[in-house]
Amino acid sequence: MVLTIGQFGDKNNSMNLQKTKRWGMELLLALSLAVPLLAMPGTMMGATQVEAATIRKISVVGNRRVEVETVLSYLQFVPGDRYDAGRVDDSLKSLFATGLFSDVNIRRKGSKVVVKVVENPIVNKVAFEGNSEIDNKTLASEIQLKPRSVFTRARVRSDTQRVLDVYQRQGLFAANVEPKIIRIAHNRVNLVFEINEGSKTTVKSINFIGNRAFTDPQLRDIVTTSETGLFSFMSSSNIYDPDRLNLDRELLRQYYIKNGYADARVISAVADLAPDGQNFFITFTIDEGELYRFGNIDLETSLASLDPETMRDKITTFPGEIYNASKISKTAEAITLTAAEAGFAFARVRPSVHRDPLARTIDINYVVEQGPRVYIERIDITGNTRTKDYVIRREFKLVEGDAYNKLMVKRAKQRLQGLGFLKKVEVKRSRGSAPDRVVLNVAVVEDNSGELGFSAGYSSTDGPIGDVSITERNLMGKGQFLQLKLKGSLNGKGTINLSFTEPRFLGQNLAAGFDVYHSISDLSSTLGYEKQETGGKLRLTMPLNDETRLSTYYRFARREITAVNFSEITNLASDGIVDGDVDITSAVGYGLVYDKRNHFRKPTRGVYLSASQEFAGIGGDKQYIRSVLEGRAYYPITETITFASRLRGGHISGWGNKTLDSGDGYTNFADCVRGYEAGGFGARSNNGLGSAVGTEAYACANVEVRFPFPFIPDNLGLSGAVFADAGMMFDPVQSAGVLKDDTIRASVGAGVLWDSPMGPLRVDFAYALNDKVTDRTQVFSFGASSKF
């Protein structure tokens, strides 16, 4: 129901209307007074909050060494800024990141901000206790904390791990390092690393899985890590090192692709630690793939003014040859250098490879094209604490300012890895000061370059034999080679030899060096006398290509003869030899070697050819020309059986007014025809006792089939061989009083070969087929391996 005013009486309506008006005016008045009063406290409160949020002053407390300005420079706010929790958090992070403080607190007091810091101590001294295998200097160079540096617990933890890493690189995986902190006055600390070295963790065995083309012993020769053996204490290569293991993995891969296995992969290299923590068992898993040969070889260029025919002679890959990835790289490098010399500094060679899996051939097309115009601004080298910078730089055929070429940088890395004293090489590119400039960062990890070698054995002719050698492959960090070697037997005969080689003579790819030696030889069973010889040689060797090298030399020697007399009347020495005779030899010579074997010690495929000549008569007492030829060939009958053959021959002739004596000529050496003693056949002195007489010429032929023994593990290093030999000695150097004998001698036999911890040894059983009454034969021979 809706009521209206008109429904009430007039009197009552008038009174009610007046009351309503009065009440409304009072309400309006009250509201007009209340609203300003309510607004005033809020306005005053907001002004106070704004004023309080503005930073008027910043105070730093707790600092002693660090300047106030240094602390303020790391803050993300300044007086006049509003106080912001995010900026405060960033400031805390910045101050902690300096490493100067162990604790930082930032709090606000009204318009004032107080920064309270607790400074980290200063390191007073760093010491190592319990270390004997690694000296203090080496450990100190590895850690970050040094005297007068700022101490932080994070750096202590990091340095502790660094010390452990050093010990692990030395094969001491059982080492334990405990840092001790000794606080002293003036907020300083002494830091002591207490070390328990434990025993060395060595490599017990190296095994290979998946290898068919090469045996385990052959691959062990390729890797730089070695198994622990009888004389391992003389070398550190049997100590497990992860960096060396990575290098070995790459060396294996390169070895395979160099010998025709283009798809070869080293799937894994696993080092398993024995439960006793003393030994590692290393296993390389290999996927060899198939053997490839080179197919069609071509060369083309997109550079209009560059004639490809002028560069074809730089190609070293030929159709039908076994695939060799290193030859492709070397060919591309040679073409790149040729193009650069022709004025195309930015020429780039891109080998285009096409595989034919059915024919097992790989076609190569060398494409010469314009590369990006980028220059080398700088080459930075790190990690070489001993090796001189120039030793590493000279392996780059690039210098600062040259055009950058990715292929040539890769080849330089491969050359560095082949030096023998760097176990890890990394070459990375970074941007230079301009878009067309790059910086090459070369990081290396050095390996032990010194080596103490020892081998021993027994010879059926000389009795117990042995040799000791001290070798340094990086002499004084200059990349030079130095070796002192002593070889002898219990009968007092032997040789001492000192060799030195500078691999980059005059900064060129020439190896220059010298040899100095002294030897005592007992030839009483062959020529009937003993001799002492002292001499030296200056030599220079240059590579003509990847397989061929030429060497030249000058040799000087002083020889003294002591004839052997079994009675005061009979002299066993050959005619022409005088007891106490002394002569001087001054000669120059050269040698040419062509080596295309797939393995330098245990080849299964390839050829080896050598030729040498020596011309004596540049002063001295001797005048002759000596020539020697040798050829070897290897063919794999199966994956494990190898056919090997060797042909050798030599000739010497006198000139001028000097005559040759028996010692200048050739006598049968023990491995010419096995089954005969050294000097066991050939021309004889007609003195009733048959001393051997040197001849002007000789020829030897050897064939051999080598095979592994069934059911015998490869890691024992045992293998067998059957052989046949033939040879002859003809034209004695003297005719008077000499019984000439130029009949061919032959023998057959079998042998056992052993890669022992003392070096390669061999036992042969041979049967002489056509020996004469005057010959001296031997069925059994044992000694250092004479495997060719």
mmCIF file of N, CA, C and O in Angstrom, residues 170 224 234-237 241 244 247 384-388 391 416 418-424 445-453 469-484 499 501 503:
data_model
loop_
_atom_site.group_PDB
_atom_site.id
_atom_site.type_symbol
_atom_site.label_atom_id
_atom_site.label_comp_id
_atom_site.label_asym_id
_atom_site.label_seq_id
_atom_site.Cartn_x
_atom_site.Cartn_y
_atom_site.Cartn_z
ATOM 1 N N GLN A 170 97.743 -37.953 -11.724
ATOM 2 C CA GLN A 170 98.932 -38.753 -11.469
ATOM 3 C C GLN A 170 98.585 -40.193 -11.107
ATOM 4 O O GLN A 170 99.465 -40.966 -10.719
ATOM 5 N N THR A 224 98.572 -43.931 -26.202
ATOM 6 C CA THR A 224 99.678 -43.459 -25.358
ATOM 7 C C THR A 224 99.635 -44.069 -23.962
ATOM 8 O O THR A 224 100.654 -44.097 -23.277
ATOM 9 N N MET A 234 109.410 -46.904 -14.486
ATOM 10 C CA MET A 234 110.270 -45.978 -15.199
ATOM 11 C C MET A 234 109.489 -44.990 -16.058
ATOM 12 O O MET A 234 110.072 -44.105 -16.670
ATOM 13 N N SER A 235 108.192 -45.170 -16.149
ATOM 14 C CA SER A 235 107.373 -44.304 -16.980
ATOM 15 C C SER A 235 106.054 -44.041 -16.272
ATOM 16 O O SER A 235 105.667 -44.759 -15.352
ATOM 17 N N SER A 236 105.355 -42.987 -16.702
ATOM 18 C CA SER A 236 104.064 -42.656 -16.117
ATOM 19 C C SER A 236 102.904 -42.970 -17.049
ATOM 20 O O SER A 236 101.763 -42.644 -16.752
ATOM 21 N N SER A 237 103.192 -43.602 -18.195
ATOM 22 C CA SER A 237 102.119 -43.868 -19.158
ATOM 23 C C SER A 237 101.148 -44.928 -18.674
ATOM 24 O O SER A 237 100.071 -45.084 -19.248
ATOM 25 N N ASP A 241 94.781 -41.590 -16.682
ATOM 26 C CA ASP A 241 94.565 -40.153 -16.841
ATOM 27 C C ASP A 241 93.410 -39.965 -17.820
ATOM 28 O O ASP A 241 93.505 -40.385 -18.978
ATOM 29 N N ARG A 244 94.395 -38.267 -21.088
ATOM 30 C CA ARG A 244 95.160 -39.145 -21.974
ATOM 31 C C ARG A 244 94.230 -40.169 -22.635
ATOM 32 O O ARG A 244 94.420 -40.532 -23.800
ATOM 33 N N LEU A 247 92.603 -38.564 -25.558
ATOM 34 C CA LEU A 247 93.568 -38.488 -26.658
ATOM 35 C C LEU A 247 93.701 -39.842 -27.343
ATOM 36 O O LEU A 247 93.728 -39.928 -28.584
ATOM 37 N N ASN A 384 100.550 -24.072 -21.593
ATOM 38 C CA ASN A 384 101.928 -24.513 -21.845
ATOM 39 C C ASN A 384 102.853 -23.934 -20.785
ATOM 40 O O ASN A 384 103.482 -22.905 -20.971
ATOM 41 N N THR A 385 102.924 -24.605 -19.659
ATOM 42 C CA THR A 385 103.772 -24.131 -18.570
ATOM 43 C C THR A 385 105.251 -24.379 -18.851
ATOM 44 O O THR A 385 106.111 -23.677 -18.342
ATOM 45 N N ARG A 386 105.546 -25.385 -19.683
ATOM 46 C CA ARG A 386 106.941 -25.704 -19.982
ATOM 47 C C ARG A 386 107.289 -25.453 -21.451
ATOM 48 O O ARG A 386 108.341 -24.919 -21.770
ATOM 49 N N THR A 387 106.408 -25.848 -22.331
ATOM 50 C CA THR A 387 106.669 -25.725 -23.759
ATOM 51 C C THR A 387 106.653 -24.265 -24.183
ATOM 52 O O THR A 387 105.733 -23.514 -23.835
ATOM 53 N N LYS A 388 107.664 -23.867 -24.933
ATOM 54 C CA LYS A 388 107.738 -22.491 -25.418
ATOM 55 C C LYS A 388 106.609 -22.216 -26.415
ATOM 56 O O LYS A 388 106.167 -23.105 -27.142
ATOM 57 N N VAL A 391 107.198 -23.103 -30.121
ATOM 58 C CA VAL A 391 107.129 -24.521 -30.476
ATOM 59 C C VAL A 391 105.715 -24.871 -30.937
ATOM 60 O O VAL A 391 105.527 -25.678 -31.857
ATOM 61 N N LEU A 416 99.992 -30.749 -33.829
ATOM 62 C CA LEU A 416 100.281 -30.574 -32.402
ATOM 63 C C LEU A 416 100.049 -31.869 -31.639
ATOM 64 O O LEU A 416 100.831 -32.220 -30.743
ATOM 65 N N GLY A 418 100.447 -34.741 -32.716
ATOM 66 C CA GLY A 418 101.469 -35.707 -33.082
ATOM 67 C C GLY A 418 102.850 -35.413 -32.526
ATOM 68 O O GLY A 418 103.788 -36.170 -32.791
ATOM 69 N N LEU A 419 103.003 -34.338 -31.751
ATOM 70 C CA LEU A 419 104.325 -33.987 -31.227
ATOM 71 C C LEU A 419 104.820 -34.982 -30.184
ATOM 72 O O LEU A 419 106.021 -35.158 -30.012
ATOM 73 N N GLY A 420 103.891 -35.587 -29.441
ATOM 74 C CA GLY A 420 104.299 -36.589 -28.467
ATOM 75 C C GLY A 420 104.435 -36.085 -27.048
ATOM 76 O O GLY A 420 104.643 -36.883 -26.132
ATOM 77 N N PHE A 421 104.326 -34.778 -26.836
ATOM 78 C CA PHE A 421 104.428 -34.276 -25.456
ATOM 79 C C PHE A 421 103.238 -33.387 -25.081
ATOM 80 O O PHE A 421 103.286 -32.685 -24.069
ATOM 81 N N LEU A 422 102.178 -33.408 -25.878
ATOM 82 C CA LEU A 422 100.927 -32.733 -25.528
ATOM 83 C C LEU A 422 99.824 -33.780 -25.527
ATOM 84 O O LEU A 422 99.573 -34.418 -26.548
ATOM 85 N N LYS A 423 99.180 -33.972 -24.393
ATOM 86 C CA LYS A 423 98.150 -35.016 -24.334
ATOM 87 C C LYS A 423 96.761 -34.484 -24.627
ATOM 88 O O LYS A 423 95.813 -35.262 -24.781
ATOM 89 N N LYS A 424 96.614 -33.157 -24.727
ATOM 90 C CA LYS A 424 95.311 -32.592 -25.069
ATOM 91 C C LYS A 424 95.531 -31.264 -25.784
ATOM 92 O O LYS A 424 96.308 -30.427 -25.329
ATOM 93 N N VAL A 445 97.265 -29.232 -22.894
ATOM 94 C CA VAL A 445 97.610 -29.896 -21.638
ATOM 95 C C VAL A 445 98.872 -30.696 -21.908
ATOM 96 O O VAL A 445 98.887 -31.577 -22.777
ATOM 97 N N GLU A 446 99.933 -30.377 -21.195
ATOM 98 C CA GLU A 446 101.219 -31.008 -21.450
ATOM 99 C C GLU A 446 101.292 -32.396 -20.822
ATOM 100 O O GLU A 446 100.698 -32.668 -19.777
ATOM 101 N N ASP A 447 102.027 -33.276 -21.481
ATOM 102 C CA ASP A 447 102.251 -34.624 -20.988
ATOM 103 C C ASP A 447 103.705 -34.744 -20.538
ATOM 104 O O ASP A 447 104.529 -33.877 -20.841
ATOM 105 N N ASN A 448 103.997 -35.813 -19.822
ATOM 106 C CA ASN A 448 105.379 -36.058 -19.423
ATOM 107 C C ASN A 448 106.208 -36.309 -20.679
ATOM 108 O O ASN A 448 105.885 -37.183 -21.491
ATOM 109 N N SER A 449 107.269 -35.563 -20.855
ATOM 110 C CA SER A 449 108.102 -35.698 -22.049
ATOM 111 C C SER A 449 109.374 -36.499 -21.790
ATOM 112 O O SER A 449 110.063 -36.876 -22.732
ATOM 113 N N GLY A 450 109.688 -36.760 -20.537
ATOM 114 C CA GLY A 450 110.869 -37.543 -20.203
ATOM 115 C C GLY A 450 110.512 -39.004 -20.012
ATOM 116 O O GLY A 450 109.399 -39.356 -19.623
ATOM 117 N N GLU A 451 111.462 -39.856 -20.305
ATOM 118 C CA GLU A 451 111.193 -41.288 -20.200
ATOM 119 C C GLU A 451 112.478 -42.033 -19.888
ATOM 120 O O GLU A 451 113.533 -41.758 -20.468
ATOM 121 N N LEU A 452 112.379 -42.967 -18.976
ATOM 122 C CA LEU A 452 113.485 -43.868 -18.652
ATOM 123 C C LEU A 452 113.103 -45.247 -19.151
ATOM 124 O O LEU A 452 112.105 -45.826 -18.711
ATOM 125 N N GLY A 453 113.854 -45.762 -20.108
ATOM 126 C CA GLY A 453 113.529 -47.047 -20.708
ATOM 127 C C GLY A 453 114.534 -48.109 -20.325
ATOM 128 O O GLY A 453 115.711 -47.830 -20.060
ATOM 129 N N SER A 469 117.922 -46.566 -21.504
ATOM 130 C CA SER A 469 117.897 -45.308 -22.249
ATOM 131 C C SER A 469 117.181 -44.238 -21.433
ATOM 132 O O SER A 469 116.226 -44.520 -20.707
ATOM 133 N N ILE A 470 117.672 -43.037 -21.551
ATOM 134 C CA ILE A 470 117.027 -41.864 -20.963
ATOM 135 C C ILE A 470 116.663 -40.947 -22.121
ATOM 136 O O ILE A 470 117.534 -40.516 -22.879
ATOM 137 N N THR A 471 115.367 -40.647 -22.259
ATOM 138 C CA THR A 471 114.880 -39.899 -23.412
ATOM 139 C C THR A 471 114.119 -38.668 -22.963
ATOM 140 O O THR A 471 113.325 -38.739 -22.028
ATOM 141 N N GLU A 472 114.372 -37.561 -23.604
ATOM 142 C CA GLU A 472 113.625 -36.317 -23.376
ATOM 143 C C GLU A 472 113.143 -35.815 -24.737
ATOM 144 O O GLU A 472 113.944 -35.497 -25.614
ATOM 145 N N ARG A 473 111.799 -35.758 -24.913
ATOM 146 C CA ARG A 473 111.231 -35.378 -26.207
ATOM 147 C C ARG A 473 110.937 -33.887 -26.305
ATOM 148 O O ARG A 473 110.564 -33.405 -27.381
ATOM 149 N N ASN A 474 111.071 -33.177 -25.202
ATOM 150 C CA ASN A 474 110.791 -31.732 -25.211
ATOM 151 C C ASN A 474 111.849 -31.025 -24.375
ATOM 152 O O ASN A 474 111.559 -30.439 -23.333
ATOM 153 N N LEU A 475 113.062 -31.086 -24.847
ATOM 154 C CA LEU A 475 114.204 -30.578 -24.092
ATOM 155 C C LEU A 475 114.057 -29.083 -23.839
ATOM 156 O O LEU A 475 113.927 -28.292 -24.784
ATOM 157 N N MET A 476 114.028 -28.706 -22.559
ATOM 158 C CA MET A 476 113.940 -27.306 -22.136
ATOM 159 C C MET A 476 112.734 -26.590 -22.758
ATOM 160 O O MET A 476 112.744 -25.381 -22.971
ATOM 161 N N GLY A 477 111.693 -27.369 -23.076
ATOM 162 C CA GLY A 477 110.478 -26.789 -23.634
ATOM 163 C C GLY A 477 110.618 -26.340 -25.074
ATOM 164 O O GLY A 477 109.727 -25.666 -25.596
ATOM 165 N N LYS A 478 111.710 -26.748 -25.756
ATOM 166 C CA LYS A 478 111.953 -26.309 -27.132
ATOM 167 C C LYS A 478 111.569 -27.347 -28.177
ATOM 168 O O LYS A 478 111.856 -27.177 -29.352
ATOM 169 N N GLY A 479 110.939 -28.441 -27.749
ATOM 170 C CA GLY A 479 110.532 -29.475 -28.691
ATOM 171 C C GLY A 479 111.678 -30.298 -29.235
ATOM 172 O O GLY A 479 111.510 -31.043 -30.201
ATOM 173 N N GLN A 480 112.852 -30.207 -28.626
ATOM 174 C CA GLN A 480 114.021 -30.932 -29.113
ATOM 175 C C GLN A 480 114.088 -32.326 -28.480
ATOM 176 O O GLN A 480 113.566 -32.557 -27.388
ATOM 177 N N PHE A 481 114.765 -33.235 -29.178
ATOM 178 C CA PHE A 481 114.873 -34.628 -28.757
ATOM 179 C C PHE A 481 116.294 -34.902 -28.285
ATOM 180 O O PHE A 481 117.270 -34.570 -28.971
ATOM 181 N N LEU A 482 116.411 -35.542 -27.120
ATOM 182 C CA LEU A 482 117.719 -35.914 -26.575
ATOM 183 C C LEU A 482 117.597 -37.305 -25.969
ATOM 184 O O LEU A 482 116.657 -37.591 -25.228
ATOM 185 N N GLN A 483 118.555 -38.164 -26.320
ATOM 186 C CA GLN A 483 118.535 -39.530 -25.783
ATOM 187 C C GLN A 483 119.946 -40.013 -25.486
ATOM 188 O O GLN A 483 120.865 -39.817 -26.283
ATOM 189 N N LEU A 484 120.089 -40.625 -24.340
ATOM 190 C CA LEU A 484 121.317 -41.313 -23.965
ATOM 191 C C LEU A 484 120.984 -42.789 -23.805
ATOM 192 O O LEU A 484 120.106 -43.151 -23.036
ATOM 193 N N SER A 499 122.253 -38.997 -28.662
ATOM 194 C CA SER A 499 121.616 -38.453 -29.858
ATOM 195 C C SER A 499 120.864 -37.183 -29.520
ATOM 196 O O SER A 499 120.211 -37.098 -28.472
ATOM 197 N N THR A 501 118.314 -34.138 -31.581
ATOM 198 C CA THR A 501 117.617 -33.764 -32.814
ATOM 199 C C THR A 501 116.828 -32.479 -32.604
ATOM 200 O O THR A 501 116.095 -32.352 -31.615
ATOM 201 N N PRO A 503 113.909 -30.703 -34.415
ATOM 202 C CA PRO A 503 112.946 -31.071 -35.473
ATOM 203 C C PRO A 503 112.613 -29.948 -36.444
ATOM 204 O O PRO A 503 112.059 -30.217 -37.508
#
